[in-house]
Short mmCIF file of C-alpha atoms in Angstrom, two decimals:
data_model
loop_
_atom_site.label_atom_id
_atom_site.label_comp_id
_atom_site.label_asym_id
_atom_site.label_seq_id
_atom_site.Cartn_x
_atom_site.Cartn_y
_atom_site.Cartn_z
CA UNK A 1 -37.63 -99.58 62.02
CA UNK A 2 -36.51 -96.43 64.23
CA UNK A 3 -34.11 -93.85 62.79
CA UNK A 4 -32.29 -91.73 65.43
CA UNK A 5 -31.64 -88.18 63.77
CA UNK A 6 -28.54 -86.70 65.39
CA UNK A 7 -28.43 -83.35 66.86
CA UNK A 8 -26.58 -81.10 64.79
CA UNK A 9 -23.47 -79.56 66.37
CA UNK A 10 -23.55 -75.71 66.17
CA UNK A 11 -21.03 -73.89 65.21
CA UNK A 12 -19.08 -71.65 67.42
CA UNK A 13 -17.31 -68.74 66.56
CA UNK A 14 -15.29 -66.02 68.50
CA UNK A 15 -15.22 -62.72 67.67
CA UNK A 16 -12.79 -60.13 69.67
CA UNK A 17 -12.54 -56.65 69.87
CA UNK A 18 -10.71 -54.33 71.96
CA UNK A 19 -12.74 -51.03 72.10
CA UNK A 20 -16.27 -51.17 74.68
CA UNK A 21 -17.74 -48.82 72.34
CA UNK A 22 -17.23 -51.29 69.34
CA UNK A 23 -18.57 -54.44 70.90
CA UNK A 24 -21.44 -52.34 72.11
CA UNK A 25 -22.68 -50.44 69.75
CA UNK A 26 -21.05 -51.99 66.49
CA UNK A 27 -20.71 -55.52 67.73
CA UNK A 28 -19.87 -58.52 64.63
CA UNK A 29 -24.07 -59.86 64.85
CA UNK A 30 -26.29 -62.79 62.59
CA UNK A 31 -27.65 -61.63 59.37
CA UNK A 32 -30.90 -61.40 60.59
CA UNK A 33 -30.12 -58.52 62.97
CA UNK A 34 -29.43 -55.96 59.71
CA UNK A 35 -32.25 -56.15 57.61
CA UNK A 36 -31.83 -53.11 55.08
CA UNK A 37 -34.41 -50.23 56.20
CA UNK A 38 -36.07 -49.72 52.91
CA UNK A 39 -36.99 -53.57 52.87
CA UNK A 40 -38.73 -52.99 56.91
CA UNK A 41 -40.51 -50.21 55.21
CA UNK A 42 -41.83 -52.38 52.80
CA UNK A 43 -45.81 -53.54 52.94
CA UNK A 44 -46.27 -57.39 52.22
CA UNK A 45 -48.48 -56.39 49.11
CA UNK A 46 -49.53 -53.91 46.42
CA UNK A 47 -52.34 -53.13 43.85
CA UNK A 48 -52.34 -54.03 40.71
CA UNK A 49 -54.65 -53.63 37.69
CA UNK A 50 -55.51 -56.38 35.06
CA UNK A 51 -55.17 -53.73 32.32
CA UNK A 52 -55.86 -49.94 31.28
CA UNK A 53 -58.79 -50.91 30.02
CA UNK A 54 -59.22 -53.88 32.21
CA UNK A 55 -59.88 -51.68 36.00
CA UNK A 56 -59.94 -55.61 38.10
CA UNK A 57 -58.04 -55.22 41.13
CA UNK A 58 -56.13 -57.72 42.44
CA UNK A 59 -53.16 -57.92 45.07
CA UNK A 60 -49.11 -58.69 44.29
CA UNK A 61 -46.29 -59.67 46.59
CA UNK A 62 -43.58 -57.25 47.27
CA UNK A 63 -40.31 -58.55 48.03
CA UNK A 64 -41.31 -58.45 51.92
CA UNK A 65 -42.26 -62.12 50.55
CA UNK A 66 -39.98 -63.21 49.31
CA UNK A 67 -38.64 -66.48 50.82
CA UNK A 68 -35.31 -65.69 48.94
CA UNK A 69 -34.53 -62.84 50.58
CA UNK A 70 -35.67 -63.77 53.85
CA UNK A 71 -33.34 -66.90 53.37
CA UNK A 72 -30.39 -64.95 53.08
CA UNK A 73 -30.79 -62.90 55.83
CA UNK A 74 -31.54 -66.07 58.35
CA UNK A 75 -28.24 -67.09 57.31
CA UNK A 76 -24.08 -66.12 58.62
CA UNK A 77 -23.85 -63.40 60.20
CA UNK A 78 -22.34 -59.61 59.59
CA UNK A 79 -19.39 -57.22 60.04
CA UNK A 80 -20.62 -53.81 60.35
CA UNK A 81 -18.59 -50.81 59.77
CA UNK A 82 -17.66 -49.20 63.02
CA UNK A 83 -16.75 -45.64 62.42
CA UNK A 84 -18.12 -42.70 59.79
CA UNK A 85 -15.85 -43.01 56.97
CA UNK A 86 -15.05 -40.78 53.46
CA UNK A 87 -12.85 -41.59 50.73
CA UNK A 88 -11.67 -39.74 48.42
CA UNK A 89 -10.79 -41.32 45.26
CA UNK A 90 -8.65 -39.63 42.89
CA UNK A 91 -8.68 -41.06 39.36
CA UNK A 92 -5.47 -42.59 38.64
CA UNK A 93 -3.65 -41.68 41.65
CA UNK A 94 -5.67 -43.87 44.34
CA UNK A 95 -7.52 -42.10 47.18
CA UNK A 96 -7.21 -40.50 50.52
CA UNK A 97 -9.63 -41.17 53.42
CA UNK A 98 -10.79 -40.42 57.10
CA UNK A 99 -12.34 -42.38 59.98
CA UNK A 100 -14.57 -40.85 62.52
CA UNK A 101 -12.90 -42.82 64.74
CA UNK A 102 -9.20 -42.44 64.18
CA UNK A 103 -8.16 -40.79 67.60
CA UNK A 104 -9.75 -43.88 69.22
CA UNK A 105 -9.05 -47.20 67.37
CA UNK A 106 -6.71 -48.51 64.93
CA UNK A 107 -8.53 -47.53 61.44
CA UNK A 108 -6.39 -47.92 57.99
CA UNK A 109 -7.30 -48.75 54.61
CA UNK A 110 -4.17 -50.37 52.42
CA UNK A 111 -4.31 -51.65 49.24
CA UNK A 112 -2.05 -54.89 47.67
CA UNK A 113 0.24 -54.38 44.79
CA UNK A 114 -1.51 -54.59 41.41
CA UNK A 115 0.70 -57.26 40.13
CA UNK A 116 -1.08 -59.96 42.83
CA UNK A 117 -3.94 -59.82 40.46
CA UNK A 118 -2.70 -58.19 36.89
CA UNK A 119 -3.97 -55.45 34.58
CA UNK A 120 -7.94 -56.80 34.20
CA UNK A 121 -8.80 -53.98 36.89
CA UNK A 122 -7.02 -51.42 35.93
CA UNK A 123 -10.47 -49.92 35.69
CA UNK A 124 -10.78 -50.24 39.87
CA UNK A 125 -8.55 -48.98 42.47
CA UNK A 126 -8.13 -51.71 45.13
CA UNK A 127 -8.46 -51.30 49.37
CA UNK A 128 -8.68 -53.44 52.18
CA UNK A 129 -10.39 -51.85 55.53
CA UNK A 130 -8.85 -52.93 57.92
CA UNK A 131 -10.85 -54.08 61.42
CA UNK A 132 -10.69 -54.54 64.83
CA UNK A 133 -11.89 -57.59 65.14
CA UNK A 134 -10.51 -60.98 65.26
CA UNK A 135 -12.50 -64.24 64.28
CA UNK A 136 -12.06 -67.42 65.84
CA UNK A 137 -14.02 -71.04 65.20
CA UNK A 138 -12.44 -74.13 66.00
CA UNK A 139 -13.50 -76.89 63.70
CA UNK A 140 -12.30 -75.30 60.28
CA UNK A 141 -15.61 -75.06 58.51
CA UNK A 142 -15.03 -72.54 55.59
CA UNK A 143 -16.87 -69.31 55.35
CA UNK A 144 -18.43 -67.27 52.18
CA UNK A 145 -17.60 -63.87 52.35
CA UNK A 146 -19.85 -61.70 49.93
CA UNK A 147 -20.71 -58.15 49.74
CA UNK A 148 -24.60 -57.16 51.41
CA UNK A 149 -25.53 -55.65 48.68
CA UNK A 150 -29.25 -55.44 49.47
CA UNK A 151 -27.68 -52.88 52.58
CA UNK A 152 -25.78 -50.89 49.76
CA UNK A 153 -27.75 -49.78 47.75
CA UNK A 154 -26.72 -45.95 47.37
CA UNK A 155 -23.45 -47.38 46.90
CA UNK A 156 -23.65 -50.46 44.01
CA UNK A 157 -21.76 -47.74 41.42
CA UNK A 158 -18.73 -47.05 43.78
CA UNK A 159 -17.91 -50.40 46.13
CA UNK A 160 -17.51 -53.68 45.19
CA UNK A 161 -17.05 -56.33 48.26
CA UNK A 162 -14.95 -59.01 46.50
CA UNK A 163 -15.98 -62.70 47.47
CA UNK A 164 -13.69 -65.29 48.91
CA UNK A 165 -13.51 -68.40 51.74
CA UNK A 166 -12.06 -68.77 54.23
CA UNK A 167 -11.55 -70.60 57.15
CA UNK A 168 -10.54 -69.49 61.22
CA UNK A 169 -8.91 -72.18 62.44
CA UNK A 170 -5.41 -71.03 61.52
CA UNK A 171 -6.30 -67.09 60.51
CA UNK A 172 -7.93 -64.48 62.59
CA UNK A 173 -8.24 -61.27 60.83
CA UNK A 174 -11.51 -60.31 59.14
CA UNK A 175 -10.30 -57.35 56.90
CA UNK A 176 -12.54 -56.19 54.06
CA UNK A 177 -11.62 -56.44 50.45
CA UNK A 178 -12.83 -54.61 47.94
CA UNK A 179 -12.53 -52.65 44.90
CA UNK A 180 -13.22 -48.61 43.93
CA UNK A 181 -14.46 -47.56 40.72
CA UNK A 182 -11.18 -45.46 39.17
CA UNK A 183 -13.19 -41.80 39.27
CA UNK A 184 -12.48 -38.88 40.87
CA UNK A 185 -15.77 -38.92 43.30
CA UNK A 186 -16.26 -38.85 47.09
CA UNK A 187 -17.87 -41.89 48.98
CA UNK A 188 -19.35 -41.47 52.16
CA UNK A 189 -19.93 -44.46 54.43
CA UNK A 190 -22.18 -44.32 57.89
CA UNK A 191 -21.29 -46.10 61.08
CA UNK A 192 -22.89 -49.47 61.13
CA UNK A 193 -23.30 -50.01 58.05
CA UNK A 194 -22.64 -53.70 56.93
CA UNK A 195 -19.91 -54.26 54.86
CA UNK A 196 -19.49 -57.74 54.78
CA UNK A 197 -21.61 -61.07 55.20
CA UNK A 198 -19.85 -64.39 55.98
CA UNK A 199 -22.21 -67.27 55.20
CA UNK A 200 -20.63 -70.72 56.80
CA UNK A 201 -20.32 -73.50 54.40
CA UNK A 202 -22.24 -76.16 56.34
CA UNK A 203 -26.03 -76.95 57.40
CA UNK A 204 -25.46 -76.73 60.95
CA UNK A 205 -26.59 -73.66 62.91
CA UNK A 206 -23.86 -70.64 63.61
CA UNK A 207 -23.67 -69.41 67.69
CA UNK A 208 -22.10 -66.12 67.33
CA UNK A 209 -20.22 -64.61 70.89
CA UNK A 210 -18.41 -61.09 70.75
CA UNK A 211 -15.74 -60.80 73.49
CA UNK A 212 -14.40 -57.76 74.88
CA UNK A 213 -10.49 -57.90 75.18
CA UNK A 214 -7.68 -55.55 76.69
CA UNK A 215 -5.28 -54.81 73.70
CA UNK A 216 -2.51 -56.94 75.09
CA UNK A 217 -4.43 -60.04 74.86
CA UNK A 218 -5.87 -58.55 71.85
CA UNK A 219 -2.73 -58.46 69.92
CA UNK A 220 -1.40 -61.96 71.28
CA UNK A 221 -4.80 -63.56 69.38
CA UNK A 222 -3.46 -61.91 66.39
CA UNK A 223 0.02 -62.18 66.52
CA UNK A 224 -0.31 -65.90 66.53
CA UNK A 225 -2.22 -66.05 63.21
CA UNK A 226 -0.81 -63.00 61.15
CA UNK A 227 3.04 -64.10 61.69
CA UNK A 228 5.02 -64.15 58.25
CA UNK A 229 7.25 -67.00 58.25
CA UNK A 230 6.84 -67.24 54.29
CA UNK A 231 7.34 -65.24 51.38
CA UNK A 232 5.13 -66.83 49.66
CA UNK A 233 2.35 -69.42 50.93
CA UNK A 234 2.48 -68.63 54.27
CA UNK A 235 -1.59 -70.00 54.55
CA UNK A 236 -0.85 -73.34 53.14
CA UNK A 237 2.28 -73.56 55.33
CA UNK A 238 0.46 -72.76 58.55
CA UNK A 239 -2.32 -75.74 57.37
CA UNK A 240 0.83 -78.33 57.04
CA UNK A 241 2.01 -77.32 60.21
CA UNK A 242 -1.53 -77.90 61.94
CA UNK A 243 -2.01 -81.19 60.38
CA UNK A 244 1.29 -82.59 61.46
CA UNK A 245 0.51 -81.26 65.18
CA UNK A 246 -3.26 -82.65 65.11
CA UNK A 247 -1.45 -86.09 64.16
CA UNK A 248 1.23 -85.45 66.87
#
C-alpha cells in the first residue's frame, strides 16, 4: 500500500507600508530573524559542581538548548517597532508620548474607553500603537497575537502586550494593544524593537512579503477594511457579508 502525503500549502501574507525607510530598515520579518541579544550571547553550556564538598565537574545546558525556545522563535513572524519612542505615564491621568519619527510617518497612540472592558484594570492605563502597516492573507487562517516577551525583558514591569486572534481576510490593520502599569514613570522604547508576535493557527508554513506602497494606494487597502458601517459588530457584519458574496 502507497500513501501519497500532500504538499502543504503555505501561507501567504501581505504586509504594506508606505515609508522606504520602514520597509527597509524596520520591515514586518519571521520570528526567527529577532532572536533577543542576550539569548545570542548565550554559550550552549555551563559548569556546574556536584556539591561544596563534592568539587566533580560536570556540564549543564543553558537555555541556548532549549528546543522550547528555539520552537517559538521558528514560528509567525514579528512587528517591530519602527521609531524611538517615550511615554510618559502619569498616574491617574494617562500619559503623554513622542515618536522619533513623528515629522515623517503617521505615529499615534489612543486608548479605548474603559467601559469596553470594566473596572478589573483600573490598576493599568490602556494604549493602542498605532502602525503603518497593513496585513493581508487570503485564506482566513486565524493568527495568535502575543507579546515577545523574551525581547522585553527591561520592560516586563511596565508593558503588557495583550493576546488576541485574529484573522486578515476581512481586517487589515495590525495595531498594538496593550496595557501600562498606572505609575508615574517614564518608558523608553528603541527602534526595532519587537512588539508583537503573530503565530498562525495552522501547521502549514508562513511566506512572509513586505510591499512598498505610495500612500494613495496605501490608504485605499485600508479604507476598505477599517470602514464603520456598524455601531456595534461591525467585524461579524463584514464576515456575513463575505460569506454571502463567496456563495454569490
Amino acid at each position: 500500500m502507497f500513501f501519497i502525503l500532500k504538499k502543504r500549502k503555505k501561507i501567504l501574507i501581505d504586509c504594506f507600508t508606505y515609508h522606504p525607510a520602514i520597509e527597509k530598515e524596520f520591515a514586518i520579518s519571521k520570528a526567527v530573524n529577532f532572536y533577543p541579544e542576550w539569548f545570542k550571547k548565550l554559550k550552549n553550556t555551563y559548569t556546574e559542581r556536584v556539591s561544596e564538598k563534592n568539587k566533580v565537574e560536570y556540564l549543564r545546558s543553558t537555555m541556548k538548548m532549549c528546543e522550547g525556545f528555539k520552537d517559538y522563535y521558528s514560528l509567525g513572524f514579528i512587528i517591530p517597532l519602527w521609531s524611538d519612542l517615550i511615554i510618559n505615564i502619569k498616574k491617574d491621568v494617562g500619559y503623554d508620548f513622542l515618536f522619533s519619527a513623528q515629522n515623517d510617518v503617521l505615529c499615534n497612540i489612543e486608548h479605548h474607553n474603559h467601559n469596553e472592558y470594566g473596572n478589573i484594570f483600573n490598576k493599568y492605563i490602556h494604549g493602542k500603537i498605532i502602525t503603518p502597516w497593513l496585513i493581508k492573507e487570503k485564506s482566513g487562517v486565524k493568527f495568535l497575537w502575543t507579546e515577545p516577551k523574551w525581547n522585553m525583558v527591561k520592560n516586563w514591569n511596565n508593558i503588557n502586550v495583550v493576546p488576541g486572534t485574529c484573522s486578515y481576510n476581512l481586517q487589515t490593520t495590525a495595531h498594538i494593544n496593550m496595557f501600562f502599569i498606572n505609575e508615574t514613570k517614564r518608558i523608553e522604547l528603541t527602534a526595532g524593537q519587537p512588539m508583537a508576535h503573530l503565530v498562525p493557527i495552522s501547521e502549514n508554513e508562513i511566506e512572509l512579503k513586505t510591499h512598498l506602497l505610495d500612500k494613495k494606494d496605501y490608504d485605499k487597502i485600508q479604507g476598505l477594511s477599517s470602514y464603520t458601517s456598524k455601531f456595534v459588530g461591525k467585524y461579524k457584519y463584514r464576515q456575513k457579508v463575505n460569506k454571502e458574496m463567496k456563495v454569490k
